[in-house]
Amino acid sequence: MNIGIIGSGGREHALCLKLNESKIIEKIYCFPGNAGTSKIAENYDINIDNFSEIKKISEKKNIELLIVGPEKPLVNGIVDFFKNTKIKIFGPNKISSQLEGSKTFTKMLCKKFNIPTSNFEIFKNREDAIRFLNNSNFPIVIKADGLAAGKGVYICGSKEESISAVHEIFDGKFGNAELVLIEEFLKGEEMSYFVICDGKNYSFFQTAQDHKRVGEGDTGSNTGGMGAYSPSRLNNLELQNKINKKIIEPTLKGLEDLNTQYVGFLYVGLMIVDNEPYLIEYNVRMGDPECQTILPLLKSDLGKIILSCCNNDLKSEKIEWLNEKSICFVLCSNGYPGNYKKNIKIDNIKNLEIKEKGHFIFHAGTKSIDKDIYSDGGRVLNVVITSDTFTDCKNKALEVLKKINWMDGFYRKDIGYKVTNL
Ligand code: AMP
Ligand code: GLY
């Protein structure tokens, strides 16, 4: 069958490469894709918020299945839009996507089903929020409701900092925020846990750990993700069982009570405190760059797995993994996550041949002009290595990054520092 992948990041390039191996897929179209996907698929430069345009092209190209990478079209209801058409679409519908789109929706669900999460209060105006902060302990976490592209979360060490965060949010820094969440600060180690769901059942889809901060040692501003490794060093069967029973199953039950079903990848952002999981957030998609570390470890046919989810038949698929480690380093434009320049040539990528097994370069913000590759975003390239040890992955990834030697970009050299030898 022909399929379409919606999105343009490293996650979508990794999906594209894996789906290109599928026995059931003939041709892949990417909406809009990037310079990397253009080597294995046909890119269509369209606005992914325009669902009618996606439908028109999908019909023209005989696309039978669409796979949605990023959250925004999901939260805006792309799955509902395609519901009564002949085109299957993989991802959660608008109601279920509130798990990512509305932090208050998720917190209320946690309350109702006793799902472990930090204690929280929701405020509609700044006066009440500030009154609450006057009697709080610090650090404390302040969040804008709604999608904020990984921003909109403040970890505040003092009353002054937290009051200024409340003002920034209500002043509209992250769009029209009508609600502010104030949460207890959880002290532990984070883990990203993934499952894939078919509306009735779900299967484990690996763990990872991303590095969100821009600076080495996990310092500085938050970013979309500077790198990741898989599996997480925290995962164990006992913990996995707790996550499934205490968090995922009640969540899916909560959605069922709303007369809906969850189909798609579900990303469970957790804080692990003494081998106990606490939900920090849900994302209704794969993580980026977690996806780039996880998919190279997948042995099974991703196309078949996704199609079985669209047919409510995930049980018929066995999901198998390589018993290896994986690390992803993200090469960014200088200045990211602040201001950065675009359209800068990445000279050495053109002649860099990646032939070794377990070595991947996924493109994120890139575009090709003639035969050259140019930067087109903040996160530009992802170097991913799979191997028997994390240390080997890291050393090999750093060698590739040295060869790319892009003077207009930077990367964190310490990705996976908790699992590698220095
Ligand atoms: P979120 O967008 O909700 O994932 O938050 C972004 C980041 O802020 C998370 O990955 C955590 O590092 C941190 N964070 C969010 N909520 C909490 C919390 N309640 N306690 C500690 N850290 C948190
Ligand atoms: N890596 C974090 C995210 O995809 O949200």
Coordinates of C-alpha atoms and ligand atoms in Angstrom, one line a residue:
M1 CA 0.0 0.0 0.0
N2 CA 1.0 3.7 -0.3
I3 CA 1.3 5.6 2.9
G4 CA 1.7 9.2 4.0
I5 CA 3.8 10.5 6.9
I6 CA 2.8 13.9 8.4
G7 CA 5.7 16.0 9.8
S8 CA 9.2 17.2 9.0
G9 CA 11.5 16.3 11.9
G10 CA 14.1 13.7 12.8
R11 CA 11.2 11.6 14.2
E12 CA 9.5 11.5 10.9
H13 CA 12.7 10.6 9.0
A14 CA 13.2 7.7 11.5
L15 CA 9.6 6.6 10.9
C16 CA 10.1 6.9 7.2
L17 CA 13.3 4.8 7.2
K18 CA 11.7 2.1 9.3
L19 CA 8.5 2.0 7.3
N20 CA 10.5 1.8 4.1
E21 CA 11.6 -1.7 5.3
S22 CA 8.0 -2.8 5.7
K23 CA 6.8 -5.7 3.5
I24 CA 3.3 -4.2 3.1
I25 CA 4.4 -0.7 2.0
E26 CA 5.1 0.2 -1.6
K27 CA 5.5 3.9 -1.7
I28 CA 5.9 6.6 1.0
Y29 CA 4.9 10.3 0.7
C30 CA 6.0 12.8 3.3
F31 CA 4.0 15.9 4.2
P32 CA 6.2 18.0 4.0
G33 CA 9.3 15.8 5.0
N34 CA 12.9 17.1 4.9
A35 CA 16.1 16.6 2.9
G36 CA 16.5 13.1 4.5
T37 CA 13.1 11.8 3.7
S38 CA 13.4 13.0 0.1
K39 CA 16.0 10.2 -0.4
I40 CA 13.5 7.5 0.4
A41 CA 10.1 9.0 -0.1
E42 CA 8.4 11.7 -2.1
N43 CA 8.0 15.0 -0.2
Y44 CA 5.0 17.2 -0.7
D45 CA 5.5 20.7 0.6
I46 CA 2.1 21.5 2.1
N47 CA 0.8 23.1 5.2
I48 CA 0.0 20.2 7.6
D49 CA -2.7 22.3 9.3
N50 CA -4.7 22.1 6.0
F51 CA -6.4 18.8 6.4
S52 CA -8.4 19.1 3.1
E53 CA -5.2 19.6 1.2
I54 CA -3.7 16.4 2.8
K55 CA -6.9 14.6 1.8
K56 CA -6.8 15.8 -1.7
I57 CA -3.3 14.7 -2.3
S58 CA -3.8 11.4 -0.5
E59 CA -6.7 10.6 -2.8
K60 CA -4.7 11.5 -5.8
K61 CA -1.7 9.4 -4.8
N62 CA -3.8 6.4 -3.7
I63 CA -2.6 6.7 -0.1
E64 CA -4.4 4.2 2.1
L65 CA -2.8 5.0 5.5
L66 CA -1.6 8.3 7.1
I67 CA 0.7 8.3 10.1
V68 CA 0.8 11.5 12.1
G69 CA 4.2 12.5 13.7
P70 CA 3.6 15.7 15.6
E71 CA 1.0 16.6 18.2
K72 CA -0.5 19.8 16.7
P73 CA -2.6 18.2 13.9
L74 CA -3.8 15.5 16.4
V75 CA -4.9 18.0 19.0
N76 CA -6.6 19.9 16.2
G77 CA -8.6 16.9 15.2
I78 CA -7.0 15.5 12.0
V79 CA -8.0 11.9 13.0
D80 CA -11.7 13.0 13.4
F81 CA -11.4 14.8 10.0
F82 CA -10.5 11.5 8.3
K83 CA -12.9 9.3 10.2
N84 CA -15.6 8.8 7.6
T85 CA -13.2 8.6 4.6
K86 CA -11.6 5.6 3.0
I87 CA -8.2 6.7 4.3
K88 CA -7.0 5.1 7.5
I89 CA -5.1 7.3 9.9
F90 CA -2.8 6.3 12.8
G91 CA -3.0 8.6 15.9
P92 CA -5.5 9.5 18.6
N93 CA -8.7 11.5 18.0
K94 CA -9.3 15.0 19.3
I95 CA -10.9 13.9 22.6
S96 CA -8.0 11.5 23.4
S97 CA -5.4 14.1 22.3
Q98 CA -6.4 16.3 25.2
L99 CA -4.0 14.1 27.1
E100 CA -1.3 16.2 25.6
G101 CA -3.3 19.3 24.6
S102 CA -4.7 20.1 28.0
K103 CA -2.7 19.6 31.2
T104 CA -5.9 20.2 33.2
F105 CA -7.7 17.4 31.4
T106 CA -4.9 15.0 32.3
K107 CA -4.7 16.2 35.9
M108 CA -8.5 15.8 36.4
L109 CA -8.3 12.3 34.9
C110 CA -5.5 11.5 37.4
K111 CA -7.6 12.7 40.2
K112 CA -10.6 10.7 39.2
F113 CA -8.7 7.4 38.8
N114 CA -6.1 7.9 41.5
I115 CA -3.2 7.9 39.1
P116 CA 0.0 8.8 40.8
T117 CA 1.1 12.4 39.9
S118 CA 2.3 15.5 41.7
N119 CA -0.2 17.3 43.9
F120 CA -1.7 20.2 42.0
E121 CA -4.1 23.2 41.9
I122 CA -5.6 24.9 38.9
F123 CA -6.2 28.6 38.8
K124 CA -8.3 30.8 36.5
N125 CA -6.8 34.1 37.6
R126 CA -3.5 35.5 38.8
E127 CA -4.9 36.8 42.1
D128 CA -5.9 33.4 43.4
A129 CA -2.7 31.8 42.0
I130 CA -0.5 34.4 43.8
R131 CA -2.5 34.0 47.1
F132 CA -1.7 30.3 46.9
L133 CA 2.0 30.9 46.2
N134 CA 2.2 33.1 49.3
N135 CA 1.6 30.0 51.4
S136 CA 3.7 27.5 49.3
N137 CA 7.0 25.7 49.7
F138 CA 9.7 26.0 47.0
P139 CA 10.8 24.8 44.5
I140 CA 7.4 24.6 42.9
V141 CA 6.3 24.0 39.3
I142 CA 4.1 26.4 37.3
K143 CA 2.6 25.4 34.0
A144 CA 0.5 27.1 31.3
D145 CA -2.4 24.9 30.1
G146 CA -2.4 24.0 26.4
L147 CA 0.3 23.2 23.9
A148 CA 3.5 25.2 24.4
A149 CA 6.0 23.2 22.2
G150 CA 7.9 22.0 25.3
K151 CA 8.0 25.5 26.8
G152 CA 5.4 26.9 29.2
V153 CA 6.8 25.0 32.2
Y154 CA 8.7 26.9 35.0
I155 CA 10.5 25.2 37.9
C156 CA 10.6 28.1 40.4
G157 CA 13.0 28.2 43.3
S158 CA 11.4 31.2 45.0
K159 CA 8.1 33.0 45.5
E160 CA 9.3 36.0 43.4
E161 CA 10.2 33.7 40.4
S162 CA 6.9 31.8 40.7
I163 CA 4.8 35.0 40.8
S164 CA 6.6 36.4 37.7
A165 CA 5.9 33.0 35.9
V166 CA 2.2 33.4 36.7
H167 CA 2.2 36.9 35.3
E168 CA 4.1 35.8 32.1
I169 CA 1.6 33.0 31.5
F170 CA -1.6 35.2 32.0
D171 CA 0.1 38.0 30.0
G172 CA 0.0 35.6 27.0
K173 CA 3.6 34.4 26.6
F174 CA 2.4 31.0 25.4
G175 CA -0.8 32.1 23.7
N176 CA -4.1 32.7 25.3
A177 CA -3.7 30.8 28.6
E178 CA -6.9 30.7 30.5
L179 CA -5.6 28.4 33.2
V180 CA -2.4 28.0 35.2
L181 CA -1.4 24.8 37.0
I182 CA 0.7 25.0 40.1
E183 CA 2.3 21.6 41.0
E184 CA 4.4 20.1 43.7
F185 CA 8.0 19.6 42.6
L186 CA 8.9 15.9 42.3
K187 CA 12.5 14.9 43.0
G188 CA 13.6 11.9 41.2
E189 CA 14.8 10.8 37.7
E190 CA 12.8 11.1 34.6
M191 CA 12.0 8.3 32.2
S192 CA 10.1 8.3 28.9
Y193 CA 7.9 5.2 28.5
F194 CA 6.1 4.3 25.3
V195 CA 3.2 2.1 24.4
I196 CA 1.3 1.6 21.1
C197 CA -2.5 1.3 21.3
D198 CA -5.2 -0.1 19.0
G199 CA -8.2 1.2 20.8
K200 CA -8.6 -2.0 22.8
N201 CA -5.2 -3.2 23.7
Y202 CA -1.8 -1.8 24.1
S203 CA 1.8 -3.1 23.8
F204 CA 5.1 -1.9 25.3
F205 CA 7.0 0.2 22.8
Q206 CA 10.3 0.8 24.7
T207 CA 11.7 3.3 27.1
A208 CA 14.2 6.2 26.6
Q209 CA 15.7 9.1 28.4
D210 CA 16.0 12.4 26.7
H211 CA 18.1 15.4 27.6
K212 CA 15.9 18.5 27.4
R213 CA 18.3 21.2 28.6
V214 CA 20.5 23.0 26.1
G215 CA 23.7 22.8 28.2
E216 CA 26.0 20.0 29.3
G217 CA 25.3 18.5 32.7
D218 CA 21.5 19.2 32.0
T219 CA 21.8 23.0 32.5
G220 CA 20.3 26.0 30.7
S221 CA 17.1 26.5 28.8
N222 CA 14.7 23.8 27.9
T223 CA 14.7 22.6 24.3
G224 CA 12.8 20.1 22.2
G225 CA 15.5 17.6 23.1
M226 CA 19.3 17.7 22.6
G227 CA 19.7 13.9 22.6
A228 CA 18.4 10.7 24.0
Y229 CA 19.3 7.1 24.8
S230 CA 17.3 3.9 24.9
P231 CA 16.5 1.9 26.9
S232 CA 16.3 4.0 30.1
R233 CA 18.6 2.8 32.8
L234 CA 15.6 2.9 35.3
N235 CA 13.4 0.4 33.6
N236 CA 12.7 -3.0 35.2
L237 CA 9.8 -5.4 35.1
E238 CA 8.4 -4.4 38.5
L239 CA 8.4 -0.8 37.5
Q240 CA 6.9 -1.6 34.2
N241 CA 4.1 -3.5 35.9
K242 CA 3.4 -0.5 38.1
I243 CA 3.3 1.9 35.2
N244 CA 0.9 -0.3 33.3
K245 CA -1.5 -1.0 36.2
K246 CA -1.4 2.4 38.0
I247 CA -1.1 4.8 35.1
I248 CA -1.8 3.4 31.6
E249 CA -4.7 1.1 32.3
P250 CA -6.7 3.6 34.3
T251 CA -6.0 6.3 31.7
L252 CA -7.4 4.1 28.9
K253 CA -10.3 3.2 31.1
G254 CA -11.0 6.9 31.6
L255 CA -11.0 7.5 27.9
E256 CA -13.4 4.6 27.5
D257 CA -15.7 6.2 30.0
L258 CA -15.8 9.2 27.7
N259 CA -17.0 6.9 24.9
T260 CA -13.7 7.1 23.0
Q261 CA -10.7 4.9 22.2
Y262 CA -7.0 5.6 22.0
V263 CA -5.3 4.6 18.8
G264 CA -1.6 5.6 18.3
F265 CA 1.6 5.9 20.2
L266 CA 1.3 7.1 23.8
Y267 CA 4.3 8.7 25.4
V268 CA 4.2 8.6 29.1
G269 CA 6.6 11.2 30.7
L270 CA 7.4 9.9 34.2
M271 CA 9.3 10.9 37.3
I272 CA 10.6 7.8 39.0
V273 CA 11.0 8.2 42.8
D274 CA 12.4 5.2 44.6
N275 CA 11.2 2.8 41.9
E276 CA 7.7 4.4 42.0
P277 CA 6.3 6.0 38.9
Y278 CA 4.6 9.5 38.9
L279 CA 3.0 10.8 35.8
I280 CA 4.5 14.2 34.7
E281 CA 2.8 14.5 31.3
Y282 CA 1.4 12.6 28.4
N283 CA 2.3 13.1 24.8
V284 CA 0.0 11.6 22.2
R285 CA 2.8 10.7 19.7
M286 CA 6.4 9.4 19.7
G287 CA 9.0 11.6 21.3
D288 CA 11.6 13.5 19.3
P289 CA 14.5 12.5 19.6
E290 CA 13.4 9.4 21.6
C291 CA 11.8 7.9 18.4
Q292 CA 15.2 8.1 16.6
T293 CA 16.8 6.0 19.3
I294 CA 14.0 3.5 19.7
L295 CA 13.1 2.6 16.1
P296 CA 16.5 1.4 15.1
L297 CA 16.1 -1.2 17.9
L298 CA 12.8 -2.5 16.4
K299 CA 13.1 -5.9 14.7
S300 CA 9.4 -6.3 13.7
D301 CA 7.6 -4.8 10.7
L302 CA 6.4 -1.3 11.8
G303 CA 4.0 -1.0 8.9
K304 CA 2.2 -4.2 9.9
I305 CA 2.1 -3.1 13.6
I306 CA 0.6 0.3 12.7
L307 CA -1.9 -1.2 10.3
S308 CA -3.0 -3.8 12.9
C309 CA -3.6 -0.8 15.4
C310 CA -5.9 0.9 12.8
N311 CA -7.8 -2.4 12.5
N312 CA -8.1 -2.8 16.4
D313 CA -6.0 -6.0 16.0
L314 CA -2.7 -5.3 17.7
K315 CA -2.9 -8.7 19.4
S316 CA -2.1 -10.4 16.1
E317 CA 1.4 -8.7 16.0
K318 CA 4.5 -9.7 18.0
I319 CA 6.7 -6.8 18.7
E320 CA 10.4 -7.8 18.9
W321 CA 13.5 -5.8 19.8
L322 CA 17.2 -6.0 19.3
N323 CA 19.0 -6.6 22.6
E324 CA 21.2 -3.5 22.0
K325 CA 21.6 0.1 23.2
S326 CA 21.1 3.2 21.2
I327 CA 22.1 6.9 21.5
C328 CA 21.0 9.9 19.6
F329 CA 23.0 13.2 19.4
V330 CA 21.2 16.2 18.1
L331 CA 23.2 18.8 16.0
C332 CA 21.6 22.2 16.4
S333 CA 22.0 25.6 14.8
N334 CA 24.1 28.0 16.8
G335 CA 21.7 30.1 19.0
Y336 CA 19.0 27.4 19.4
P337 CA 16.7 27.4 21.4
G338 CA 16.9 31.2 21.0
N339 CA 17.4 33.0 17.7
Y340 CA 19.3 31.2 15.0
K341 CA 20.0 31.5 11.3
K342 CA 18.5 29.2 8.7
N343 CA 19.7 28.4 5.1
I344 CA 23.3 27.6 6.0
K345 CA 25.0 25.0 4.0
I346 CA 26.2 21.8 5.7
D347 CA 29.1 21.1 3.5
N348 CA 30.4 17.8 4.8
I349 CA 27.1 15.9 4.9
K350 CA 26.9 15.4 1.1
N351 CA 30.0 13.2 0.9
L352 CA 29.6 11.5 4.2
E353 CA 28.8 7.8 3.6
I354 CA 27.1 6.0 6.4
K355 CA 27.5 2.3 5.5
E356 CA 28.1 0.7 8.8
K357 CA 25.3 -1.3 10.4
G358 CA 23.7 0.5 13.3
H359 CA 24.8 3.9 12.1
F360 CA 22.2 6.5 11.1
I361 CA 22.0 10.2 10.3
F362 CA 18.4 11.4 10.5
H363 CA 17.6 14.8 9.1
A364 CA 15.4 17.2 11.2
G365 CA 15.5 20.9 10.1
T366 CA 17.1 20.4 6.7
K367 CA 16.3 21.1 3.1
S368 CA 18.1 20.3 -0.2
I369 CA 18.8 22.9 -2.8
D370 CA 20.2 21.4 -6.0
K371 CA 22.6 18.7 -4.6
D372 CA 23.4 20.5 -1.4
I373 CA 21.9 20.3 2.1
Y374 CA 21.0 23.5 4.0
S375 CA 19.8 24.0 7.6
D376 CA 16.1 24.9 7.9
G377 CA 15.5 24.8 11.7
G378 CA 16.9 24.8 15.2
R379 CA 17.4 21.0 15.5
V380 CA 19.2 20.1 12.2
L381 CA 20.6 16.5 12.2
N382 CA 20.4 13.5 14.5
V383 CA 23.3 11.1 14.7
V384 CA 22.1 7.7 16.0
I385 CA 24.3 4.7 16.8
T386 CA 23.2 1.3 18.1
S387 CA 25.7 -1.1 19.7
D388 CA 26.3 -3.5 22.5
T389 CA 27.3 -0.8 25.0
F390 CA 26.2 2.8 25.5
T391 CA 29.9 3.9 25.6
D392 CA 30.6 2.4 22.2
C393 CA 27.4 4.2 20.8
K394 CA 28.6 7.5 22.2
N395 CA 32.2 7.2 21.0
K396 CA 31.0 6.3 17.5
A397 CA 28.4 9.1 17.4
L398 CA 31.0 11.7 18.4
E399 CA 33.3 10.5 15.6
V400 CA 30.5 11.0 13.0
L401 CA 29.8 14.5 14.4
K402 CA 33.5 15.4 14.1
K403 CA 33.4 14.4 10.5
I404 CA 30.3 16.6 9.9
N405 CA 32.3 19.4 11.6
W406 CA 29.6 22.0 11.0
M407 CA 30.9 25.3 12.3
D408 CA 27.4 26.9 12.4
G409 CA 26.1 24.3 14.7
F410 CA 26.6 22.8 18.2
Y411 CA 25.8 19.6 20.1
R412 CA 25.9 18.4 23.6
K413 CA 28.9 16.1 24.0
D414 CA 27.6 14.5 27.2
I415 CA 24.4 12.7 25.9
G416 CA 23.9 9.6 28.0
Y417 CA 26.4 10.7 30.7
K418 CA 24.6 8.6 33.3
V419 CA 25.0 5.4 31.3
T420 CA 28.4 5.8 29.6
N421 CA 32.0 5.7 30.9
L422 CA 33.7 9.1 30.8
Ligands
AMP1 P1 6.4 18.9 30.8 O1 6.3 19.8 29.6 O2 5.1 18.9 31.7 O3 7.0 17.6 30.5 O4 7.5 19.6 31.7 C1 8.8 19.8 31.2 C2 9.9 19.3 32.2 O5 9.7 20.0 33.4 C3 9.8 17.9 32.5 O6 10.4 17.1 31.6 C4 10.4 17.8 33.9 O7 11.9 17.9 33.7 C5 10.0 19.1 34.5 N1 8.8 19.0 35.3 C6 7.5 19.1 35.0 N2 6.7 18.9 36.0 C7 7.5 18.6 37.1 C8 7.3 18.3 38.5 N3 6.0 18.2 39.0 N4 8.3 18.0 39.3 C9 9.6 18.1 38.8 N5 9.9 18.4 37.5 C10 8.9 18.7 36.7
GLY2 N1 11.6 14.8 23.6 C1 10.5 15.4 24.2 C2 9.3 15.4 23.3 O1 9.2 14.8 22.2 O2 8.3 15.9 23.8

